[in-house]
Short mmCIF file of C-alpha atoms in Angstrom, two decimals:
data_model
loop_
_atom_site.label_atom_id
_atom_site.label_comp_id
_atom_site.label_asym_id
_atom_site.label_seq_id
_atom_site.Cartn_x
_atom_site.Cartn_y
_atom_site.Cartn_z
CA MET A 160 85.86 84.89 72.53
CA ARG A 161 85.02 85.90 76.11
CA ARG A 162 87.74 83.64 77.41
CA SER A 163 90.24 85.30 75.07
CA ALA A 164 89.14 88.78 76.20
CA ALA A 165 89.44 87.78 79.86
CA LYS A 166 92.89 86.32 79.22
CA ARG A 167 93.94 89.53 77.44
CA VAL A 168 92.87 91.57 80.50
CA GLU A 169 94.80 89.20 82.74
CA VAL A 170 97.87 89.57 80.52
CA LEU A 171 97.50 93.39 80.54
CA ALA A 172 97.47 93.45 84.33
CA ALA A 173 100.56 91.24 84.53
CA ALA A 174 102.29 93.24 81.80
CA GLY A 175 101.57 96.36 83.84
CA GLU A 176 103.46 94.84 86.76
CA VAL A 177 106.39 94.12 84.45
CA VAL A 178 106.39 97.64 83.00
CA ALA A 179 106.18 99.14 86.49
CA ALA A 180 109.15 97.06 87.64
CA ARG A 181 111.37 97.32 84.54
CA GLY A 182 110.22 100.55 82.92
CA ALA A 183 108.57 100.77 79.52
CA ASP A 184 111.81 101.19 77.60
CA ALA A 185 113.26 98.00 79.09
CA THR A 186 110.14 95.83 78.83
CA ARG A 187 110.20 93.19 76.10
CA PHE A 188 107.70 90.60 74.99
CA SER A 189 109.93 87.95 76.55
CA ASP A 190 109.66 89.68 79.96
CA VAL A 191 105.87 89.57 79.77
CA THR A 192 106.04 85.96 78.58
CA ALA A 193 108.16 85.08 81.62
CA ALA A 194 105.63 86.76 83.93
CA THR A 195 102.49 85.34 82.33
CA GLY A 196 103.42 82.08 80.66
CA VAL A 197 101.77 83.42 77.51
CA GLY A 198 103.88 82.91 74.41
CA VAL A 199 105.37 85.73 72.39
CA SER A 200 103.20 84.77 69.43
CA THR A 201 100.08 85.19 71.59
CA LEU A 202 101.29 88.60 72.75
CA GLN A 203 101.84 89.57 69.13
CA TYR A 204 98.34 88.32 68.31
CA TYR A 205 96.81 90.35 71.17
CA PHE A 206 98.78 93.55 70.65
CA GLY A 207 100.75 93.51 67.41
CA THR A 208 103.93 95.31 68.36
CA ARG A 209 105.70 95.80 71.67
CA GLU A 210 104.86 99.50 71.51
CA ASP A 211 101.19 98.69 70.99
CA MET A 212 101.35 96.39 74.01
CA LEU A 213 102.81 99.20 76.11
CA ILE A 214 100.10 101.63 74.99
CA ALA A 215 97.47 98.99 75.83
CA VAL A 216 99.06 98.56 79.27
CA PHE A 217 98.87 102.32 79.92
CA ARG A 218 95.25 102.46 78.75
CA HIS A 219 94.27 99.43 80.81
CA ALA A 220 95.89 100.86 83.95
CA ALA A 221 94.17 104.23 83.51
CA GLU A 222 90.76 102.61 82.95
CA ARG A 223 91.24 100.37 85.97
CA GLU A 224 91.95 103.41 88.18
CA PHE A 225 88.77 105.14 86.98
CA GLU A 226 86.84 101.94 87.77
CA LEU A 227 88.36 101.67 91.25
CA VAL A 228 87.60 105.28 92.10
CA GLY A 229 84.08 104.81 90.74
CA GLU A 230 83.62 101.90 93.15
CA LEU A 231 84.85 104.07 96.03
CA LEU A 232 82.42 106.85 95.11
CA ARG A 233 79.27 104.75 94.69
CA PRO A 234 78.25 104.66 98.35
CA LEU A 235 79.29 108.29 99.06
CA THR A 236 76.89 111.21 98.70
CA ASP A 237 78.65 114.05 100.53
CA PRO A 238 80.76 116.11 98.05
CA TRP A 239 83.61 116.59 100.56
CA GLU A 240 83.78 112.86 101.29
CA ARG A 241 83.68 112.12 97.56
CA LEU A 242 86.50 114.60 96.92
CA LEU A 243 88.59 113.05 99.70
CA ALA A 244 87.95 109.59 98.25
CA ILE A 245 89.11 110.72 94.79
CA ALA A 246 92.13 112.62 96.04
CA GLY A 247 93.07 110.11 98.71
CA HIS A 248 92.94 107.14 96.39
CA LEU A 249 96.48 107.82 95.12
CA GLY A 250 96.55 104.37 93.52
CA ASN A 251 99.38 102.04 94.42
CA ASP A 252 103.07 102.05 93.53
CA THR A 253 102.46 100.01 90.38
CA THR A 254 99.76 102.42 89.24
CA TRP A 255 101.95 105.45 89.82
CA ARG A 256 104.98 103.89 88.17
CA LEU A 257 102.83 103.18 85.12
CA TRP A 258 101.52 106.76 85.23
CA VAL A 259 105.11 108.08 85.29
CA GLU A 260 106.05 105.78 82.42
CA SER A 261 103.05 106.99 80.43
CA TRP A 262 104.14 110.61 81.05
CA ARG A 263 107.58 109.74 79.70
CA TRP A 264 106.09 108.13 76.60
CA ALA A 265 103.59 110.97 76.18
CA SER A 266 106.44 113.44 75.94
CA ARG A 267 107.62 111.63 72.77
CA ASP A 268 104.52 109.97 71.32
CA ALA A 269 101.44 111.86 70.11
CA GLU A 270 99.09 108.89 70.59
CA VAL A 271 100.10 108.37 74.21
CA ARG A 272 100.06 112.13 74.78
CA ALA A 273 96.45 112.25 73.59
CA ASP A 274 95.56 109.38 75.94
CA VAL A 275 97.26 111.02 78.94
CA LEU A 276 95.63 114.39 78.25
CA ASN A 277 92.27 112.66 77.87
CA ASP A 278 92.82 110.99 81.25
CA TYR A 279 93.61 114.36 82.82
CA THR A 280 90.40 115.77 81.35
CA ARG A 281 88.42 112.88 82.80
CA TRP A 282 90.02 113.35 86.25
CA ARG A 283 89.40 117.12 86.17
CA GLU A 284 85.76 116.56 85.22
CA LEU A 285 85.27 113.97 87.94
CA ILE A 286 86.85 116.21 90.57
CA ALA A 287 84.99 119.32 89.36
CA ALA A 288 81.68 117.45 89.56
CA ASN A 289 82.32 116.96 93.27
CA LEU A 290 83.22 120.57 94.06
CA THR A 291 81.04 123.42 95.24
CA ALA A 292 83.72 126.03 94.43
CA ASP A 293 83.08 129.13 92.30
CA ASP A 294 85.34 127.88 89.50
CA PRO A 295 85.28 124.09 89.84
CA MET A 296 87.48 123.35 86.79
CA ARG A 297 90.22 125.67 88.03
CA VAL A 298 90.09 124.14 91.50
CA ALA A 299 90.07 120.65 89.94
CA GLN A 300 93.33 121.54 88.14
CA GLN A 301 94.82 122.61 91.46
CA VAL A 302 93.62 119.40 93.12
CA LEU A 303 95.27 117.33 90.38
CA ALA A 304 98.50 119.27 90.84
CA LEU A 305 98.40 118.48 94.56
CA ILE A 306 97.73 114.80 93.93
CA ASP A 307 100.53 114.47 91.37
CA GLY A 308 102.91 116.51 93.49
CA LEU A 309 102.37 114.34 96.55
CA ALA A 310 102.15 110.97 94.83
CA LEU A 311 105.51 111.20 93.09
CA PRO A 312 107.64 111.41 96.27
CA VAL A 313 105.59 108.56 97.76
CA VAL A 314 106.34 106.35 94.76
CA LEU A 315 110.01 107.34 94.83
CA GLY A 316 110.20 106.31 98.49
CA ASP A 317 110.88 109.76 99.95
CA PRO A 318 111.27 109.04 103.68
CA ALA A 319 109.75 112.44 104.52
CA ILE A 320 106.46 111.69 102.72
CA ASP A 321 105.00 108.24 103.14
CA ARG A 322 101.49 107.40 101.95
CA ALA A 323 99.84 108.42 105.25
CA ALA A 324 101.72 111.74 105.36
CA ALA A 325 100.74 112.43 101.75
CA ARG A 326 97.06 111.83 102.56
CA ASP A 327 97.27 114.16 105.58
CA LEU A 328 99.01 116.88 103.57
CA LEU A 329 96.51 116.47 100.76
CA GLU A 330 93.48 116.69 103.04
CA ASP A 331 94.94 119.77 104.74
CA ALA A 332 95.68 121.48 101.40
CA LEU A 333 92.22 120.64 100.02
CA ALA A 334 90.54 122.04 103.14
CA ARG A 335 92.52 125.28 102.82
CA LEU A 336 91.88 125.49 99.06
CA LEU A 337 88.15 125.09 99.59
CA GLY A 338 87.89 127.36 102.65
CA ARG A 339 87.24 124.56 105.10
CA THR A 340 88.81 124.27 108.53
CA PRO A 341 91.81 121.92 108.14
CA ALA A 342 91.77 118.83 110.34
CA LEU A 343 94.68 118.87 112.75
#
């Protein structure tokens, strides 16, 4: 059973790459089969339908990002450093493409919408827990808006905002938002 669970996780990660490259609407079982070598019947066994596979991919990607940020935070004790680690993580292009695809699906599907909104709640709570602001949940919402607003042009390849520029802009905005002296 463990081997099957590990294989399923491996397939979810590879399927995430496929969805990020092709888009959720264009991803078929056969595309994931081509990427993983796992037969369509196995994919159907793991997930049931193609739509269920896509939802599982979105959930897996979101959980993996929470795990990665958790690993970044473990050695950090200073709230400012922790906030910068959360905000500066920004995932990778695959992660953000999956996030965008999940937003698209969430706009049409109540189950995915509930998952995405739950993820936002988790991110807000994590950020708020690392703030010393008067209204940490409100500031956490603003921090998320900054992260989303800067990550999207990075993923789209905007030449004016590469990953390093986005991190600099984000750190500057967070410092101003929290009344700290921005780093120049």
